[in-house]
Coordinates of C-alpha atoms in Angstrom, one line a residue:
Chain A
X1 CA -65.1 51.1 13.4
X2 CA -62.4 51.0 16.1
X3 CA -61.8 54.7 15.7
X4 CA -65.5 55.4 16.0
X5 CA -65.7 53.3 19.1
X6 CA -62.9 55.1 20.9
X7 CA -64.5 58.4 20.0
X8 CA -67.8 57.3 21.6
X9 CA -65.8 56.1 24.7
X10 CA -64.1 59.5 25.0
X11 CA -67.5 61.2 24.6
X12 CA -69.0 59.0 27.4
X13 CA -66.1 59.7 29.7
X14 CA -66.2 63.4 28.9
X15 CA -69.9 63.7 29.7
X16 CA -69.4 61.9 33.0
X17 CA -66.5 64.0 34.1
X18 CA -68.0 67.3 32.9
X19 CA -71.3 66.6 34.7
X20 CA -69.6 65.5 37.9
X21 CA -67.3 68.5 38.0
X22 CA -70.2 70.8 37.1
X23 CA -72.1 69.4 40.1
X24 CA -69.2 69.4 42.5
X25 CA -67.4 72.8 41.8
X26 CA -68.8 75.7 43.7
X27 CA -71.4 77.7 41.8
X28 CA -70.7 81.0 40.0
X29 CA -72.6 82.9 42.6
X30 CA -70.7 81.4 45.6
X31 CA -68.5 84.0 47.2
X32 CA -65.9 85.0 46.1
X33 CA -67.9 85.0 42.8
X34 CA -65.2 86.2 40.4
X35 CA -62.8 83.4 41.6
X36 CA -65.4 80.7 41.3
X37 CA -66.4 82.0 37.8
X38 CA -62.8 81.8 36.7
X39 CA -62.5 78.3 38.1
X40 CA -65.6 77.1 36.3
X41 CA -64.7 78.9 33.1
X42 CA -61.3 77.2 33.1
X43 CA -62.4 73.7 34.1
X44 CA -65.7 73.4 32.2
X45 CA -64.5 74.7 28.9
X46 CA -64.2 71.4 27.2
X47 CA -60.9 69.8 26.9
X48 CA -60.1 66.2 25.9
X49 CA -60.2 64.8 29.4
X50 CA -57.4 62.4 28.5
X51 CA -56.4 61.9 32.1
X52 CA -59.9 61.1 33.4
X53 CA -60.3 58.8 30.4
X54 CA -57.1 57.0 31.5
X55 CA -58.4 56.7 35.1
X56 CA -61.7 55.2 33.9
X57 CA -60.1 52.8 31.4
X58 CA -57.7 51.5 34.0
X59 CA -60.3 51.1 36.7
X60 CA -62.5 49.3 34.1
X61 CA -59.7 46.9 33.3
X62 CA -60.0 45.7 36.9
X63 CA -63.7 45.3 36.8
X64 CA -64.8 48.7 38.2
X65 CA -67.6 50.9 36.8
X66 CA -66.5 54.4 35.7
X67 CA -68.6 55.9 38.5
X68 CA -66.5 54.1 41.1
X69 CA -63.3 56.0 39.9
X70 CA -64.8 59.5 39.8
X71 CA -62.8 60.9 42.8
X72 CA -59.5 60.0 41.1
X73 CA -60.7 61.1 37.7
X74 CA -61.9 64.5 39.0
X75 CA -58.7 65.0 41.1
X76 CA -56.3 64.5 38.2
X77 CA -58.3 66.7 35.9
X78 CA -58.4 69.5 38.5
X79 CA -54.6 69.3 38.8
X80 CA -54.3 69.4 35.0
X81 CA -56.7 72.4 34.8
X82 CA -54.7 74.3 37.4
X83 CA -51.4 73.6 35.6
X84 CA -52.9 74.9 32.3
X85 CA -54.0 78.2 34.0
X86 CA -50.6 78.8 35.5
X87 CA -48.6 77.6 32.4
X88 CA -50.6 80.2 30.3
X89 CA -49.6 83.1 32.6
X90 CA -47.6 86.0 31.1
X91 CA -44.6 85.1 33.3
X92 CA -44.7 81.5 32.0
X93 CA -45.8 80.6 28.4
X94 CA -47.8 83.8 28.0
X95 CA -50.6 82.3 26.0
X96 CA -53.8 84.2 25.1
X97 CA -55.7 81.3 23.7
X98 CA -56.7 77.9 25.1
X99 CA -59.2 75.5 23.6
X100 CA -60.1 78.3 21.2
X101 CA -61.1 80.7 24.0
X102 CA -59.3 83.5 25.9
X103 CA -57.1 82.1 28.6
X104 CA -58.0 82.5 32.3
X105 CA -55.8 85.6 32.9
X106 CA -57.0 87.3 29.7
X107 CA -60.6 86.9 30.8
X108 CA -60.3 87.4 34.5
X109 CA -56.9 89.1 35.1
X110 CA -53.6 87.7 36.2
X111 CA -54.2 87.8 40.0
X112 CA -57.5 85.9 39.7
X113 CA -55.9 83.4 37.4
X114 CA -53.1 82.7 39.9
X115 CA -55.6 82.2 42.7
X116 CA -57.9 80.1 40.5
X117 CA -55.0 77.7 39.9
X118 CA -54.1 77.7 43.6
X119 CA -57.6 76.9 44.6
X120 CA -58.0 74.1 42.0
X121 CA -54.9 72.4 43.4
X122 CA -56.5 72.4 46.9
X123 CA -59.8 71.2 45.4
X124 CA -58.1 68.2 43.7
X125 CA -57.0 67.0 47.1
X126 CA -60.3 67.9 48.7
X127 CA -62.3 65.8 46.2
X128 CA -59.9 62.9 46.6
X129 CA -60.5 63.1 50.4
X130 CA -64.3 63.1 50.2
X131 CA -65.9 61.9 47.0
X132 CA -67.2 58.4 46.5
X133 CA -66.5 55.2 48.3
X134 CA -62.9 54.3 49.1
X135 CA -61.1 53.1 52.2
X136 CA -59.0 55.7 54.0
X137 CA -55.9 53.6 53.1
X138 CA -56.8 53.7 49.4
X139 CA -57.4 57.4 49.5
X140 CA -54.2 58.1 51.3
X141 CA -52.2 56.1 48.7
X142 CA -53.9 58.1 45.9
X143 CA -53.1 61.4 47.7
X144 CA -49.5 60.3 48.0
X145 CA -49.2 59.4 44.4
X146 CA -50.9 62.5 43.2
X147 CA -49.0 64.9 45.4
X148 CA -45.6 63.5 44.4
X149 CA -46.6 63.4 40.7
X150 CA -47.7 67.0 40.7
X151 CA -44.9 68.5 42.7
X152 CA -41.3 69.7 42.3
X153 CA -40.1 66.3 41.1
X154 CA -43.1 65.8 38.9
X155 CA -45.3 68.1 36.9
X156 CA -44.2 71.4 38.4
X157 CA -40.5 70.3 38.2
X158 CA -41.1 69.5 34.5
X159 CA -42.5 73.0 33.9
X160 CA -39.4 74.5 35.6
X161 CA -37.1 72.5 33.4
X162 CA -39.2 73.4 30.3
X163 CA -38.9 77.2 31.1
X164 CA -35.1 76.9 31.7
X165 CA -34.6 75.1 28.4
X166 CA -36.3 77.6 26.1
X167 CA -33.7 78.7 23.5
X168 CA -31.3 76.0 24.6
X169 CA -30.2 73.0 22.6
X170 CA -31.5 70.0 24.4
X171 CA -30.4 66.5 23.5
X172 CA -33.1 63.8 23.1
X173 CA -32.4 62.4 26.6
X174 CA -32.9 65.8 28.2
X175 CA -36.1 66.5 26.2
X176 CA -37.4 63.1 27.2
X177 CA -36.6 63.7 30.9
X178 CA -38.3 67.0 30.8
X179 CA -41.5 65.5 29.3
X180 CA -41.4 62.6 31.7
X181 CA -41.7 65.2 34.5
X182 CA -44.0 67.7 32.8
X183 CA -46.7 65.5 31.4
X184 CA -45.6 62.0 32.0
X185 CA -45.8 62.1 35.8
X186 CA -49.5 63.1 35.9
X187 CA -50.4 60.6 33.1
X188 CA -48.7 57.9 35.1
X189 CA -50.5 59.0 38.2
X190 CA -53.8 58.9 36.4
X191 CA -53.3 55.3 35.6
X192 CA -52.0 54.4 39.0
X193 CA -55.0 56.2 40.6
X194 CA -57.3 54.2 38.4
X195 CA -55.7 51.0 39.6
X196 CA -55.8 52.2 43.3
X197 CA -59.5 53.0 42.9
X198 CA -59.9 49.2 42.2
X199 CA -57.6 48.6 45.3
X200 CA -54.9 47.2 43.1
X201 CA -51.6 47.8 45.0
X202 CA -49.3 44.9 44.0
X203 CA -46.2 45.7 42.0
X204 CA -46.7 42.8 39.5
X205 CA -49.7 44.8 38.2
X206 CA -48.5 48.3 38.9
X207 CA -45.1 48.0 37.2
X208 CA -46.4 47.1 33.8
X209 CA -49.1 49.7 34.1
X210 CA -46.4 52.3 34.9
X211 CA -44.4 51.1 31.8
X212 CA -47.5 51.5 29.7
X213 CA -48.1 55.0 31.2
X214 CA -44.5 56.1 30.5
X215 CA -44.8 55.1 26.9
X216 CA -48.1 56.7 26.2
X217 CA -47.2 59.8 28.2
X218 CA -44.2 60.4 25.9
X219 CA -46.1 59.4 22.8
X220 CA -48.7 62.0 23.8
X221 CA -46.0 64.7 23.9
X222 CA -44.4 63.6 20.6
X223 CA -47.8 63.8 18.9
X224 CA -48.4 67.3 20.5
X225 CA -45.1 68.4 19.0
X226 CA -46.0 66.9 15.6
X227 CA -49.4 68.7 15.6
X228 CA -47.8 72.0 16.5
X229 CA -46.0 71.7 13.2
X230 CA -48.6 70.1 11.0
X231 CA -52.0 71.4 12.2
X232 CA -53.6 74.8 12.2
X233 CA -54.6 77.1 15.0
X234 CA -58.3 76.5 14.6
X235 CA -58.0 72.7 14.8
X236 CA -55.6 72.9 17.7
X237 CA -57.6 75.5 19.7
X238 CA -54.3 77.0 20.6
X239 CA -51.7 79.0 18.6
X240 CA -50.1 76.8 15.9
X241 CA -46.4 77.0 15.6
X242 CA -46.1 78.4 19.1
X243 CA -43.2 76.0 20.1
X244 CA -41.1 76.9 17.1
X245 CA -41.8 80.6 17.6
X246 CA -40.6 80.3 21.1
X247 CA -37.6 78.3 20.0
X248 CA -38.7 75.5 22.2
X249 CA -37.0 72.1 21.9
X250 CA -39.3 69.6 20.1
X251 CA -39.2 66.1 18.7
X252 CA -39.6 67.3 15.1
X253 CA -36.8 69.8 15.6
X254 CA -34.5 67.0 16.9
X255 CA -35.6 64.0 14.8
X256 CA -37.3 65.6 11.8
X257 CA -41.0 65.2 11.2
X258 CA -40.7 61.6 9.9
X259 CA -38.4 60.7 12.7
X260 CA -40.9 62.1 15.2
X261 CA -43.7 60.1 13.7
X262 CA -41.6 56.9 13.8
X263 CA -40.8 57.7 17.5
X264 CA -44.5 58.0 18.3
X265 CA -45.2 54.6 16.6
X266 CA -42.4 52.9 18.6
X267 CA -43.7 54.3 21.9
X268 CA -47.2 53.0 21.0
X269 CA -45.8 49.5 20.3
X270 CA -43.8 49.6 23.6
X271 CA -47.0 50.5 25.4
X272 CA -48.8 47.5 24.0
X273 CA -45.9 45.3 25.0
X274 CA -46.3 46.5 28.6
X275 CA -50.0 45.6 28.4
X276 CA -49.1 42.1 27.3
X277 CA -47.9 41.5 30.8
X278 CA -51.4 42.1 32.1
X279 CA -53.0 39.2 30.2
X280 CA -55.5 38.3 32.8
X281 CA -57.1 41.7 32.7
X282 CA -59.2 43.4 30.0
X283 CA -56.8 46.0 28.7
X284 CA -58.6 46.5 25.4
X285 CA -59.5 50.1 26.1
X286 CA -56.0 51.0 27.3
X287 CA -54.6 49.6 24.0
X288 CA -57.2 51.6 22.1
X289 CA -56.3 54.8 23.9
X290 CA -52.6 54.3 23.1
X291 CA -53.5 54.1 19.4
X292 CA -55.8 57.2 19.7
X293 CA -53.0 59.2 21.3
X294 CA -50.7 58.9 18.3
X295 CA -53.4 59.2 15.7
X296 CA -55.4 62.2 17.1
X297 CA -55.6 65.4 15.1
X298 CA -55.7 67.8 18.0
Chain B
X1 CA -41.0 86.0 83.1
X2 CA -44.1 84.8 81.2
X3 CA -42.9 86.8 78.2
X4 CA -39.5 85.3 78.4
X5 CA -41.1 81.9 78.6
X6 CA -43.2 82.2 75.5
X7 CA -40.2 83.5 73.6
X8 CA -38.3 80.4 74.6
X9 CA -41.2 78.3 73.6
X10 CA -41.4 79.9 70.2
X11 CA -37.6 79.5 69.7
X12 CA -37.9 75.8 70.6
X13 CA -40.7 75.3 68.1
X14 CA -39.0 77.3 65.4
X15 CA -35.8 75.2 65.8
X16 CA -37.8 72.0 65.5
X17 CA -39.8 73.1 62.5
X18 CA -36.7 74.6 60.8
X19 CA -34.6 71.5 61.3
X20 CA -37.4 69.2 60.1
X21 CA -38.1 71.2 57.0
X22 CA -34.4 71.6 56.3
X23 CA -34.1 67.8 56.4
X24 CA -37.3 67.0 54.5
X25 CA -37.2 69.6 51.7
X26 CA -35.3 68.5 48.5
X27 CA -31.7 69.7 48.6
X28 CA -30.6 72.7 46.5
X29 CA -28.7 70.4 44.1
X30 CA -31.7 68.2 43.5
X31 CA -33.0 68.8 39.9
X32 CA -34.6 71.2 39.0
X33 CA -32.0 73.0 41.1
X34 CA -33.3 76.6 40.6
X35 CA -36.8 75.6 41.7
X36 CA -35.5 73.8 44.8
X37 CA -33.3 76.7 45.7
X38 CA -36.2 79.0 45.4
X39 CA -38.3 76.7 47.6
X40 CA -35.6 76.4 50.3
X41 CA -34.9 80.2 50.2
X42 CA -38.5 81.0 50.8
X43 CA -39.3 78.3 53.4
X44 CA -36.1 78.5 55.4
X45 CA -35.7 82.3 55.7
X46 CA -36.9 82.5 59.3
X47 CA -40.5 83.6 59.9
X48 CA -42.3 83.5 63.1
X49 CA -43.7 79.9 62.5
X50 CA -47.0 80.9 64.3
X51 CA -49.0 78.2 62.6
X52 CA -46.6 75.3 63.6
X53 CA -46.4 76.8 67.1
X54 CA -50.2 76.6 67.2
X55 CA -50.1 72.9 66.0
X56 CA -47.5 72.0 68.7
X57 CA -49.3 73.9 71.5
X58 CA -52.6 72.2 70.7
X59 CA -51.1 68.8 70.4
X60 CA -49.4 69.3 73.7
X61 CA -52.6 70.3 75.3
X62 CA -53.8 66.7 74.6
X63 CA -50.6 65.1 76.0
X64 CA -48.6 64.7 72.7
X65 CA -44.9 65.5 72.3
X66 CA -44.2 68.2 69.6
X67 CA -42.4 65.6 67.5
X68 CA -45.7 63.6 67.2
X69 CA -47.3 66.6 65.5
X70 CA -44.6 67.4 63.0
X71 CA -46.5 66.2 59.9
X72 CA -49.3 68.7 60.6
X73 CA -46.9 71.5 61.7
X74 CA -44.8 71.2 58.5
X75 CA -47.9 70.9 56.2
X76 CA -49.5 74.1 57.5
X77 CA -46.2 76.0 57.3
X78 CA -45.7 74.9 53.7
X79 CA -49.2 76.1 52.8
X80 CA -48.4 79.4 54.5
X81 CA -45.0 79.7 52.7
X82 CA -46.6 79.1 49.3
X83 CA -49.3 81.7 50.0
X84 CA -46.7 84.3 50.9
X85 CA -44.7 83.7 47.6
X86 CA -47.9 84.0 45.5
X87 CA -49.2 87.0 47.5
X88 CA -46.0 88.9 46.9
X89 CA -46.1 88.5 43.1
X90 CA -46.4 91.6 40.9
X91 CA -49.9 90.7 39.8
X92 CA -50.9 90.4 43.5
X93 CA -49.5 92.6 46.3
X94 CA -46.3 93.3 44.3
X95 CA -43.9 93.2 47.3
X96 CA -40.2 93.3 47.0
X97 CA -39.3 92.6 50.6
X98 CA -40.3 89.8 52.9
X99 CA -38.7 89.2 56.3
X100 CA -36.1 91.8 55.4
X101 CA -35.0 89.9 52.3
X102 CA -35.9 90.1 48.6
X103 CA -39.1 88.2 47.8
X104 CA -38.9 85.0 45.9
X105 CA -39.8 86.5 42.5
X106 CA -37.3 89.3 42.9
X107 CA -34.5 86.8 43.6
X108 CA -35.5 83.9 41.3
X109 CA -37.9 85.5 38.7
X110 CA -41.6 85.4 38.5
X111 CA -42.0 82.1 36.7
X112 CA -39.9 80.3 39.3
X113 CA -41.8 82.0 42.1
X114 CA -45.2 80.8 40.7
X115 CA -43.8 77.3 40.4
X116 CA -42.2 77.3 43.8
X117 CA -45.6 78.2 45.4
X118 CA -47.3 75.5 43.3
X119 CA -44.8 72.8 44.3
X120 CA -45.0 73.8 48.0
X121 CA -48.7 73.3 48.0
X122 CA -48.2 69.8 46.7
X123 CA -45.4 69.2 49.2
X124 CA -47.8 70.2 52.1
X125 CA -50.1 67.4 51.1
X126 CA -47.3 65.0 50.5
X127 CA -45.7 65.5 53.9
X128 CA -49.2 65.1 55.5
X129 CA -49.5 61.7 53.7
X130 CA -46.2 60.3 54.7
X131 CA -44.4 61.9 57.7
X132 CA -44.6 60.5 61.2
X133 CA -47.0 58.0 62.8
X134 CA -50.7 58.6 62.2
X135 CA -53.6 56.3 61.2
X136 CA -54.8 56.6 57.6
X137 CA -58.1 57.9 59.0
X138 CA -56.4 60.6 61.0
X139 CA -54.3 61.7 58.0
X140 CA -57.3 61.8 55.8
X141 CA -59.2 64.0 58.3
X142 CA -56.2 66.3 58.4
X143 CA -56.0 66.4 54.6
X144 CA -59.7 67.3 54.3
X145 CA -59.4 70.1 56.9
X146 CA -56.3 71.5 55.3
X147 CA -57.5 71.3 51.7
X148 CA -60.8 73.1 52.6
X149 CA -59.0 75.7 54.7
X150 CA -56.5 76.6 52.0
X151 CA -59.0 76.6 49.1
X152 CA -61.4 78.9 47.4
X153 CA -63.6 79.1 50.4
X154 CA -60.7 79.5 52.8
X155 CA -57.3 81.1 52.4
X156 CA -57.3 81.6 48.6
X157 CA -60.8 82.9 48.7
X158 CA -59.8 85.4 51.3
X159 CA -56.9 86.6 49.1
X160 CA -59.4 87.0 46.2
X161 CA -61.7 89.1 48.4
X162 CA -58.8 91.1 49.6
X163 CA -57.6 92.0 46.1
X164 CA -61.2 92.9 45.1
X165 CA -61.5 95.2 48.1
X166 CA -58.4 97.4 47.5
X167 CA -59.6 101.0 47.2
X168 CA -63.1 100.1 48.4
X169 CA -64.8 101.2 51.5
X170 CA -65.4 98.0 53.5
X171 CA -67.5 97.9 56.6
X172 CA -66.2 96.1 59.7
X173 CA -68.3 93.0 58.9
X174 CA -66.8 92.6 55.4
X175 CA -63.3 93.3 56.7
X176 CA -63.8 90.6 59.3
X177 CA -65.2 88.1 56.8
X178 CA -62.2 88.7 54.5
X179 CA -59.7 88.1 57.3
X180 CA -61.6 85.0 58.5
X181 CA -61.0 83.5 55.1
X182 CA -57.6 84.9 54.4
X183 CA -55.7 84.2 57.6
X184 CA -58.4 82.8 59.9
X185 CA -59.0 79.6 58.0
X186 CA -55.4 78.4 58.1
X187 CA -54.9 79.4 61.7
X188 CA -58.1 77.4 62.6
X189 CA -56.8 74.5 60.5
X190 CA -53.5 74.6 62.4
X191 CA -55.3 74.2 65.7
X192 CA -57.6 71.5 64.4
X193 CA -54.7 69.6 62.9
X194 CA -52.9 69.8 66.2
X195 CA -56.0 68.2 67.8
X196 CA -56.3 65.6 65.1
X197 CA -52.6 64.7 65.5
X198 CA -53.7 63.6 69.0
X199 CA -56.7 61.8 67.5
X200 CA -59.1 64.3 69.1
X201 CA -62.2 64.3 66.8
X202 CA -65.2 65.0 69.1
X203 CA -67.1 68.3 68.7
X204 CA -67.2 69.0 72.4
X205 CA -63.5 69.7 72.2
X206 CA -63.2 70.9 68.6
X207 CA -65.9 73.5 68.8
X208 CA -64.2 75.5 71.6
X209 CA -60.9 75.1 69.9
X210 CA -62.4 76.5 66.7
X211 CA -63.8 79.5 68.7
X212 CA -60.4 80.1 70.3
X213 CA -58.9 79.9 66.8
X214 CA -61.3 82.4 65.2
X215 CA -60.6 84.9 67.9
X216 CA -56.8 84.7 67.8
X217 CA -56.9 84.6 64.0
X218 CA -58.7 87.9 63.9
X219 CA -56.6 89.3 66.7
X220 CA -53.5 88.4 64.7
X221 CA -54.8 90.4 61.8
X222 CA -55.8 93.4 63.9
X223 CA -52.3 93.4 65.4
X224 CA -50.8 93.2 61.9
X225 CA -52.8 96.2 60.9
X226 CA -51.7 98.1 64.0
X227 CA -48.0 97.3 63.4
X228 CA -48.3 98.4 59.8
X229 CA -49.1 101.9 61.2
X230 CA -46.9 102.0 64.4
X231 CA -43.8 100.0 63.5
X232 CA -41.0 100.6 61.1
X233 CA -39.8 98.7 58.0
X234 CA -36.7 97.3 59.7
X235 CA -38.6 95.9 62.6
X236 CA -41.3 94.5 60.4
X237 CA -39.0 93.0 57.8
X238 CA -41.5 94.2 55.3
X239 CA -42.5 97.6 54.0
X240 CA -44.1 99.7 56.7
X241 CA -47.2 101.7 55.8
X242 CA -47.8 99.4 52.8
X243 CA -51.5 98.9 53.6
X244 CA -52.2 102.6 53.8
X245 CA -50.1 103.3 50.6
X246 CA -52.3 100.7 48.8
X247 CA -55.5 102.1 50.2
X248 CA -56.2 98.8 51.8
X249 CA -59.0 98.6 54.4
X250 CA -57.6 98.1 57.9
X251 CA -58.8 98.1 61.5
X252 CA -57.0 101.3 62.4
X253 CA -58.6 103.0 59.4
X254 CA -62.0 101.8 60.4
X255 CA -61.8 102.0 64.2
X256 CA -58.9 104.4 64.8
X257 CA -55.7 103.2 66.4
X258 CA -57.1 103.1 69.9
X259 CA -60.2 101.4 68.7
X260 CA -58.1 98.8 67.0
X261 CA -56.1 98.2 70.1
X262 CA -59.3 97.8 72.1
X263 CA -60.6 95.3 69.5
X264 CA -57.4 93.2 69.8
X265 CA -57.8 93.1 73.5
X266 CA -61.5 92.0 73.3
X267 CA -60.6 89.2 70.9
X268 CA -57.8 88.0 73.2
X269 CA -60.3 87.9 76.1
X270 CA -62.9 86.0 74.0
X271 CA -60.2 83.5 73.0
X272 CA -59.5 82.8 76.7
X273 CA -63.2 82.3 77.3
X274 CA -63.2 79.6 74.7
X275 CA -60.3 77.9 76.4
X276 CA -62.3 78.0 79.7
X277 CA -64.5 75.3 78.1
X278 CA -61.6 73.0 77.9
X279 CA -60.9 72.9 81.6
X280 CA -59.7 69.2 81.7
X281 CA -56.9 69.9 79.3
X282 CA -53.7 71.9 79.8
X283 CA -54.3 75.0 77.6
X284 CA -51.8 77.2 79.3
X285 CA -49.6 77.5 76.2
X286 CA -52.6 78.4 74.0
X287 CA -53.6 81.2 76.4
X288 CA -50.0 82.4 76.4
X289 CA -49.9 82.4 72.6
X290 CA -53.1 84.4 72.5
X291 CA -51.5 87.1 74.6
X292 CA -48.3 87.0 72.6
X293 CA -50.3 87.6 69.4
X294 CA -51.7 90.9 70.5
X295 CA -48.5 92.1 72.2
X296 CA -45.9 91.2 69.6
X297 CA -43.9 94.0 68.0
X298 CA -43.4 92.4 64.5

């Protein structure tokens, strides 16, 4: 029943974010048309929308409606979408397949893919400036959080470390550090932006939220590594075994498959401990999402 | 004497922006070090700093000190720097030389160059959030202006149109439209951000400023095209004749060299007419910059 429930919640969130982005993104026939087609193709091709779901669930924990956190939800998803386009490029991970479909550069060419990613980053900040009802101070705080999380000491920095570590023997600490940058920073930002949407700015609340975020961010990555070993290409929507083929450092490679599964479970439990410090708020969804992250099959 | 004066002004502005960016950008030994080295290499390698100069000159027209417009000046320069790195990539203009030095991807590899550009865009918004003394409302207005100007219907859109038009016969209108996006949007944003730094938000002032900006933005491009024909690689710091070699549409190709020179002069005069509407402000520097743009040798 719980599992069913979280799936419905994801579906609800996905529909809301997909409809909003569909309305907000420039139409396919807006000049330059090829660029806008590439942008819509990449953004509106499904995807789990984990980051928007985290924004919504956090905002709801503080009494907001999902609709009141849409600026933040769209912004984090656009940053995520741009990072996927650039990560897939030949000079980076060189992936042909994303969510079961040709990647942006395969479909639209490399130059358009680079530009689509660039434009999406600008759009993330634009939508955070302009969408919905927030005070200028709240928006500014969201911008600051998002720009730092996505920059050279956040998501982009993590991708740089990741590229440099292909074929290298990373210890567990280094692997963790890389993931904290590469995926953790934006997941943490999603949760902080959810809280900021509800004008939550005090550290007594933000610090446990950040702890929760760090744990699920890492759990998400551990589960990704596990699925790369145990799942198949069709279920994943991307090439199975790609990490191993590229000699990328992974949790199963370092800890063994059982060790990695144990690690994911521990991170899940630590995330729940962090939520325990937020007893006065309704963190049920956040707990449920944490469980979903380590039990998902794709 | 005037010429000497504008050169000193540029030098003063360049020193201020170079010193500020040098202080503000993460050090070479900040992890990930290769990424930060690539960022510093690309940003701190000289450059005319035309956009920051425009920010300063506009802010000064409204009684500000240059130091009070540094957030805006740095932000527009970081956006410009990221666009140059990405434009130079093999999948885009495929340039090996920039300001007389190897381009970012030649020196640091393609993946790092893509990431350096991505990180610089995030940094532009970060510095606009955090540097100097501005109200949240003013910062937000600057963010909105900059994100739109650099996005799919601004600078990035212009680059997309540019790539699509290589080898095509563009008419003058289409060429102008492309440049208005590709370089015009960020030049206009620089001037608007200079005004916003001085909390100028009324259309009676912003409209003539935007007219001035459109004219000098286009004049800048016309002069670039002229120099690509008349100058040499050493003076330019980039490959002379590159436009022609790539069969790119240019003003000299469409209007002839003399026609292009005449066009630059007309745009300069129109920019001065726009400034005439701002009689109560000290627009001397802006007029001087307009003249500099069409008389520069590189």
